Short mmCIF file of C-alpha atoms in Angstrom, two decimals:
data_model
loop_
_atom_site.label_atom_id
_atom_site.label_comp_id
_atom_site.label_asym_id
_atom_site.label_seq_id
_atom_site.Cartn_x
_atom_site.Cartn_y
_atom_site.Cartn_z
CA UNK A 295 0.04 0.11 -0.18
CA UNK A 296 1.64 3.37 -0.81
CA UNK A 297 1.71 6.54 1.34
CA UNK A 298 -0.79 8.39 -0.67
CA UNK A 299 -3.33 6.03 0.92
CA UNK A 300 -2.66 7.74 4.37
CA UNK A 301 -3.68 11.08 3.17
CA UNK A 302 -7.30 10.74 3.83
CA UNK A 303 -7.10 8.08 6.51
CA UNK A 304 -4.23 9.40 8.60
CA UNK A 305 -2.87 12.66 7.22
CA UNK A 306 -0.60 12.80 10.72
CA UNK A 307 0.78 9.52 9.87
CA UNK A 308 1.44 10.43 6.08
CA UNK A 309 3.41 13.31 7.34
CA UNK A 310 5.63 11.53 9.76
CA UNK A 311 6.08 8.84 7.67
CA UNK A 312 7.10 10.72 4.44
CA UNK A 313 9.38 13.23 6.18
CA UNK A 314 11.01 10.19 8.12
CA UNK A 315 11.45 8.35 4.71
CA UNK A 316 12.65 11.74 2.60
CA UNK A 317 15.31 12.55 5.35
CA UNK A 318 16.36 9.11 6.13
CA UNK A 319 17.31 8.87 2.03
CA UNK A 320 18.83 12.02 1.90
CA UNK A 321 20.82 10.97 4.83
CA UNK A 322 21.74 7.59 3.18
CA UNK A 323 23.02 9.23 -0.25
CA UNK A 324 24.86 11.84 1.27
CA UNK A 325 26.93 8.90 3.38
CA UNK A 326 27.72 7.55 -0.04
CA UNK A 327 28.90 11.01 -1.29
CA UNK A 328 30.61 12.33 1.54
CA UNK A 329 32.53 8.98 1.99
CA UNK A 330 33.57 9.00 -1.67
CA UNK A 331 34.55 12.71 -1.14
CA UNK A 332 36.87 11.93 1.69
CA UNK A 333 38.46 9.17 -0.29
CA UNK A 334 39.32 11.22 -2.93
CA UNK A 335 36.85 11.07 -5.39
CA UNK A 336 35.48 14.40 -6.66
CA UNK A 337 32.62 12.98 -8.50
CA UNK A 338 29.79 13.62 -6.23
CA UNK A 339 31.11 16.84 -5.08
CA UNK A 340 30.98 17.81 -8.93
CA UNK A 341 27.36 16.77 -9.06
CA UNK A 342 26.09 18.22 -5.96
CA UNK A 343 25.55 15.38 -3.77
CA UNK A 344 27.84 16.20 -0.85
CA UNK A 345 24.86 17.86 0.51
CA UNK A 346 21.95 16.78 3.00
CA UNK A 347 19.43 18.35 0.81
CA UNK A 348 16.58 15.86 -0.02
CA UNK A 349 16.15 17.78 -3.57
CA UNK A 350 19.48 16.90 -4.50
CA UNK A 351 19.02 13.37 -3.67
CA UNK A 352 15.24 12.41 -4.32
CA UNK A 353 14.61 10.81 -7.77
CA UNK A 354 11.16 11.76 -9.33
CA UNK A 355 10.14 8.45 -10.53
CA UNK A 356 11.23 6.56 -7.26
CA UNK A 357 9.34 9.11 -5.02
CA UNK A 358 6.25 8.68 -7.17
CA UNK A 359 6.61 4.76 -6.57
CA UNK A 360 6.89 5.43 -2.72
CA UNK A 361 3.71 7.44 -3.14
CA UNK A 362 1.74 4.99 -5.01
CA UNK A 363 2.95 1.37 -4.09
CA UNK A 364 5.27 2.15 -0.88
CA UNK A 365 8.32 1.10 -2.43
CA UNK A 366 10.92 3.74 -4.33
CA UNK A 367 14.25 4.84 -4.34
CA UNK A 368 16.60 7.79 -4.53
CA UNK A 369 19.12 8.76 -7.34
CA UNK A 370 22.20 6.75 -7.03
CA UNK A 371 25.59 9.02 -5.88
CA UNK A 372 27.94 8.80 -9.01
CA UNK A 373 30.97 7.62 -8.17
CA UNK A 374 34.35 7.07 -10.22
CA UNK A 375 35.73 3.70 -8.89
CA UNK A 376 39.19 4.45 -10.56
CA UNK A 377 39.68 7.41 -8.08
CA UNK A 378 39.11 4.94 -4.95
CA UNK A 379 40.06 1.47 -5.78
CA UNK A 380 38.65 -1.75 -4.83
CA UNK A 381 38.44 -0.98 -0.91
CA UNK A 382 37.45 2.47 -1.15
CA UNK A 383 34.56 1.43 -3.59
CA UNK A 384 33.52 -1.03 -0.86
CA UNK A 385 33.41 1.84 2.13
CA UNK A 386 31.70 4.38 0.11
CA UNK A 387 28.91 1.47 -1.10
CA UNK A 388 28.84 0.37 2.95
CA UNK A 389 28.42 3.63 3.92
CA UNK A 390 24.66 4.09 2.91
CA UNK A 391 23.59 1.19 4.99
CA UNK A 392 25.71 1.60 7.99
CA UNK A 393 24.71 5.10 8.48
CA UNK A 394 20.98 4.26 8.38
CA UNK A 395 21.64 1.50 10.57
CA UNK A 396 23.49 4.60 12.90
CA UNK A 397 20.33 6.27 12.88
CA UNK A 398 18.30 3.33 13.79
CA UNK A 399 20.55 2.97 16.73
CA UNK A 400 20.14 6.80 17.84
CA UNK A 401 16.63 6.35 17.90
CA UNK A 402 16.61 3.54 19.93
CA UNK A 403 18.99 4.95 22.42
CA UNK A 404 16.80 7.97 22.61
CA UNK A 405 13.69 5.77 23.33
CA UNK A 406 15.57 4.08 26.12
CA UNK A 407 16.93 7.06 28.11
CA UNK A 408 14.57 9.34 27.33
CA UNK A 409 11.43 10.32 28.62
CA UNK A 410 9.06 11.46 25.75
CA UNK A 411 5.23 12.01 24.86
CA UNK A 412 3.51 9.51 22.81
CA UNK A 413 3.93 11.66 19.69
CA UNK A 414 7.56 11.60 19.88
CA UNK A 415 7.77 7.65 20.46
CA UNK A 416 5.49 7.65 17.69
CA UNK A 417 8.22 9.74 15.55
CA UNK A 418 11.14 7.78 17.05
CA UNK A 419 9.84 4.34 16.08
CA UNK A 420 8.83 5.36 12.64
CA UNK A 421 12.40 6.72 12.08
CA UNK A 422 14.04 3.60 13.63
CA UNK A 423 11.89 1.26 11.28
CA UNK A 424 12.27 3.24 8.15
CA UNK A 425 16.08 3.05 8.69
CA UNK A 426 16.49 -0.40 9.59
CA UNK A 427 14.57 -1.32 6.39
CA UNK A 428 16.85 0.94 4.70
CA UNK A 429 19.87 -0.35 6.30
CA UNK A 430 18.84 -3.83 5.54
CA UNK A 431 17.28 -4.01 2.19
CA UNK A 432 20.18 -2.17 0.71
CA UNK A 433 22.85 -4.85 1.98
CA UNK A 434 20.62 -7.53 0.22
CA UNK A 435 23.62 -8.80 -2.58
CA UNK A 436 21.60 -8.32 -5.91
CA UNK A 437 22.13 -5.88 -8.43
CA UNK A 438 21.38 -1.95 -8.28
CA UNK A 439 21.34 -2.34 -4.28
CA UNK A 440 24.45 -1.43 -2.18
CA UNK A 441 24.86 -5.17 -1.29
CA UNK A 442 25.69 -6.08 -4.64
CA UNK A 443 28.30 -3.39 -4.78
CA UNK A 444 30.07 -4.78 -1.61
CA UNK A 445 30.17 -8.39 -2.69
CA UNK A 446 31.50 -7.02 -5.73
CA UNK A 447 34.48 -5.30 -4.17
CA UNK A 448 35.04 -8.01 -2.03
CA UNK A 449 34.94 -10.37 -5.14
CA UNK A 450 36.02 -8.24 -8.34
CA UNK A 451 35.39 -10.96 -11.13
CA UNK A 452 31.97 -10.94 -9.98
CA UNK A 453 31.79 -7.22 -9.16
CA UNK A 454 32.14 -6.87 -13.34
CA UNK A 455 29.37 -9.31 -14.26
CA UNK A 456 27.38 -7.19 -11.59
CA UNK A 457 28.05 -4.00 -13.29
CA UNK A 458 27.12 -5.30 -16.84
CA UNK A 459 23.99 -7.02 -15.36
CA UNK A 460 22.74 -3.38 -13.94
CA UNK A 461 23.49 -1.48 -17.48
CA UNK A 462 20.74 -3.60 -19.15
CA UNK A 463 17.23 -2.30 -19.53
CA UNK A 464 15.41 -4.87 -17.63
CA UNK A 465 17.68 -4.86 -14.83
CA UNK A 466 15.26 -3.19 -12.63
CA UNK A 467 12.40 -5.26 -13.59
CA UNK A 468 14.09 -8.47 -12.65
CA UNK A 469 15.05 -6.95 -8.93
CA UNK A 470 11.65 -6.09 -8.61
CA UNK A 471 10.78 -9.49 -9.51
CA UNK A 472 12.99 -10.68 -6.66
CA UNK A 473 11.58 -8.38 -4.23
CA UNK A 474 8.14 -9.37 -4.85
CA UNK A 475 8.75 -13.35 -4.77
CA UNK A 476 11.23 -13.07 -1.87
CA UNK A 477 9.03 -10.21 -0.04
CA UNK A 478 8.06 -12.41 2.97
CA UNK A 479 11.93 -13.43 3.59
CA UNK A 480 12.89 -9.95 3.49
CA UNK A 481 10.40 -8.57 5.85
CA UNK A 482 10.71 -11.37 8.24
CA UNK A 483 14.81 -10.32 8.32
CA UNK A 484 14.00 -6.71 8.55
CA UNK A 485 11.69 -7.41 11.65
CA UNK A 486 14.68 -9.68 13.06
CA UNK A 487 17.07 -6.75 13.03
CA UNK A 488 14.58 -4.54 14.03
CA UNK A 489 14.16 -6.41 17.33
CA UNK A 490 18.03 -6.76 17.38
CA UNK A 491 18.49 -2.85 17.53
CA UNK A 492 15.77 -2.59 20.17
CA UNK A 493 17.24 -5.35 22.47
CA UNK A 494 20.89 -4.12 21.96
CA UNK A 495 20.12 -1.04 23.91
CA UNK A 496 17.38 -2.62 26.04
CA UNK A 497 14.71 -0.27 24.37
#
């Protein structure tokens, strides 16, 4: 179910989820860009991506999908692997999911040690959940996701094949089919990680 359905049924929930999702996606892409920039690749800065401004990171089609079907994506950060090398590329790829996991842990700590109103608790839980979803989902080692680029950096010969696959016009459809077929397993994994994050800090 897309976010758009919440506009009439629960407008406040729509605002909370939409804001948390947009800001979390922006932080995810910023982490990729900032890491690449720090490791010596000027490409993200050249494209204006070393910023937390969501407008620089949102993809129009990906945003529309989020509104309509509840699943979407941001614009990938352009990098030049030749400037980063094998391990630099790995760290850039991992930076996005790790940034989302960090946000989730911060939210869990705030839930544990803070005294909050029910509204703030709802916001923190929403942000935590969204960032766990982004972290776990992006670490799946299938093309177009960060996990495949991490795997490609660890196994260069496989990485070349994955890169070639990503360039094919049908790659997005195949990835979507994978998500549809294994959606239950992915949801179960996300739930396990979310429980771990909350349990880790005793929230």
